[in-house]
XYZ file of C-alpha atoms in Angstrom:
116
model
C -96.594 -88.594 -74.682
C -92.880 -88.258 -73.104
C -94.432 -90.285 -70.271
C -94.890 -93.142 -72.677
C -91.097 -92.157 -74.300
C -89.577 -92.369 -70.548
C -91.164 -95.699 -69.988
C -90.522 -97.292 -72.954
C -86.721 -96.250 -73.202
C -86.690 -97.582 -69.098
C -87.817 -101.063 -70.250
C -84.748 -100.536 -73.052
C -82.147 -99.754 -70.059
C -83.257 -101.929 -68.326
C -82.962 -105.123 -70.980
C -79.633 -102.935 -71.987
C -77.738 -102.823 -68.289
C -79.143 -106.561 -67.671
C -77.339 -108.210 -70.968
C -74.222 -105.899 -70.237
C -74.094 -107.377 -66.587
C -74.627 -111.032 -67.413
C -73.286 -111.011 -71.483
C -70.572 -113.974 -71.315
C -69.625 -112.796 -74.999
C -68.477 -109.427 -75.388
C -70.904 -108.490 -78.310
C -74.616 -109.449 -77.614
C -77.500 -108.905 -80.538
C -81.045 -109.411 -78.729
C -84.756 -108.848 -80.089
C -87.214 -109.769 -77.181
C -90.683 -108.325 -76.626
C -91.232 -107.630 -72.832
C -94.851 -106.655 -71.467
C -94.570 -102.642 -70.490
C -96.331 -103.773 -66.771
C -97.039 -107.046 -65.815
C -100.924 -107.958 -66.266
C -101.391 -105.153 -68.961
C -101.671 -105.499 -72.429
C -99.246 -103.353 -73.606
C -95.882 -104.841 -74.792
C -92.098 -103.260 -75.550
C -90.410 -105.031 -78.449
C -86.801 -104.161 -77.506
C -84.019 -104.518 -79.816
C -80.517 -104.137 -80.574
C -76.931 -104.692 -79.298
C -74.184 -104.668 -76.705
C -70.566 -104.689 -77.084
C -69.482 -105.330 -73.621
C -65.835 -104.779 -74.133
C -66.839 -101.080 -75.613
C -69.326 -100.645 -73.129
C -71.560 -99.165 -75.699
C -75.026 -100.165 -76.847
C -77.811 -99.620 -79.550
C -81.167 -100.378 -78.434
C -84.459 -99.536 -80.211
C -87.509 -100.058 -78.017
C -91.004 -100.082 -79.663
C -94.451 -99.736 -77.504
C -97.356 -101.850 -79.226
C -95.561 -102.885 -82.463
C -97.419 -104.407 -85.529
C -96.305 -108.216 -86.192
C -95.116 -106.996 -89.798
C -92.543 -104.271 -87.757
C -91.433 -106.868 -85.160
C -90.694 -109.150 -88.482
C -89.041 -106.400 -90.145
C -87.075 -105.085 -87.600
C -83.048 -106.798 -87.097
C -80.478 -106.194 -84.081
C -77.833 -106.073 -85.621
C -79.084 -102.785 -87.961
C -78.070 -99.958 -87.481
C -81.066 -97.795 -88.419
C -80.977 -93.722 -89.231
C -82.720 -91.966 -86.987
C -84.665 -91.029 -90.160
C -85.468 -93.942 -91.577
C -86.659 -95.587 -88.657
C -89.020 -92.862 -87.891
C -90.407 -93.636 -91.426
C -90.401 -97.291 -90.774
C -92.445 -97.421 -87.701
C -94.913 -94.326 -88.291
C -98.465 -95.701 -88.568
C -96.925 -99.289 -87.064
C -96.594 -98.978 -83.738
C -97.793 -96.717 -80.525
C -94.465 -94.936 -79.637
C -91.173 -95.546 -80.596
C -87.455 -94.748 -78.959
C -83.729 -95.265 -79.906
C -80.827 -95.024 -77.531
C -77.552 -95.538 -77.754
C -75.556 -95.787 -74.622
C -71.601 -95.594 -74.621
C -69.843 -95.534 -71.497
C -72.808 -95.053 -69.214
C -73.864 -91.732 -71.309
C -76.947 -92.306 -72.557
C -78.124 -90.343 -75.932
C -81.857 -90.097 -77.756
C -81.210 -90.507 -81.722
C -84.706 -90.608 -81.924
C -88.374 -91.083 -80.839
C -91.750 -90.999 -82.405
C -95.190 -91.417 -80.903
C -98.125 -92.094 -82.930
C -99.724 -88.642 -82.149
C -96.594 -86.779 -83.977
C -98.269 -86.752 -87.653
């Protein structure tokens, strides 16, 4: 299970550190869905936001997400740790929210489908 968390929140770094490199506008809102490795069927819906000029970000990154949760889900929301627990129970495989502000990067919250 935390296997799944680490690789999951490195596909959100990742996607985080690459829009914070190349981000011509200093606030960024992105929703992309990335395959977790190439050739596998597993994919990483990663969303959220980057404020260059604060170097801080709020990504969500979601392993194996239902259509209906990649529809419901917005980047520029700023979901409770709570509530987004609730939201994506039962919807996807594993779930994980970071929020990075000047390089420190912090775990609101994860959730695995395993957790009941």
């Amino acid at each position: 299970m935390n296997q799944q968390i680490e690789q999951i929140k490195g596909v959100a770094m990742g996607v985080v550190n690459g829009i914070l490199a190349s981000a011509r506008k200093p606030s960024v809102s992105f929703k992309r869905v990335f395959e977790l490795q190439p050739g596998e069927r597993e994919e990483v819906l990663v969303v959220g936001s980057v404020h260059r000029d604060y170097c801080a970000s709020y990504c969500i990154a979601i392993l194996n997400p239902r259509v209906t949760l990649q529809e419901q889900l917005q980047p520029t929301v700023a979901y409770s740790p709570a509530s987004l627990k609730e939201l994506v129970a039962g919807h996807c495989d594993a779930m994980v929210q970071v929020q990075v502000i000047d390089q420190c990067t912090t775990v609101a919250s994860s959730y695995h489908a395993d957790q009941r």
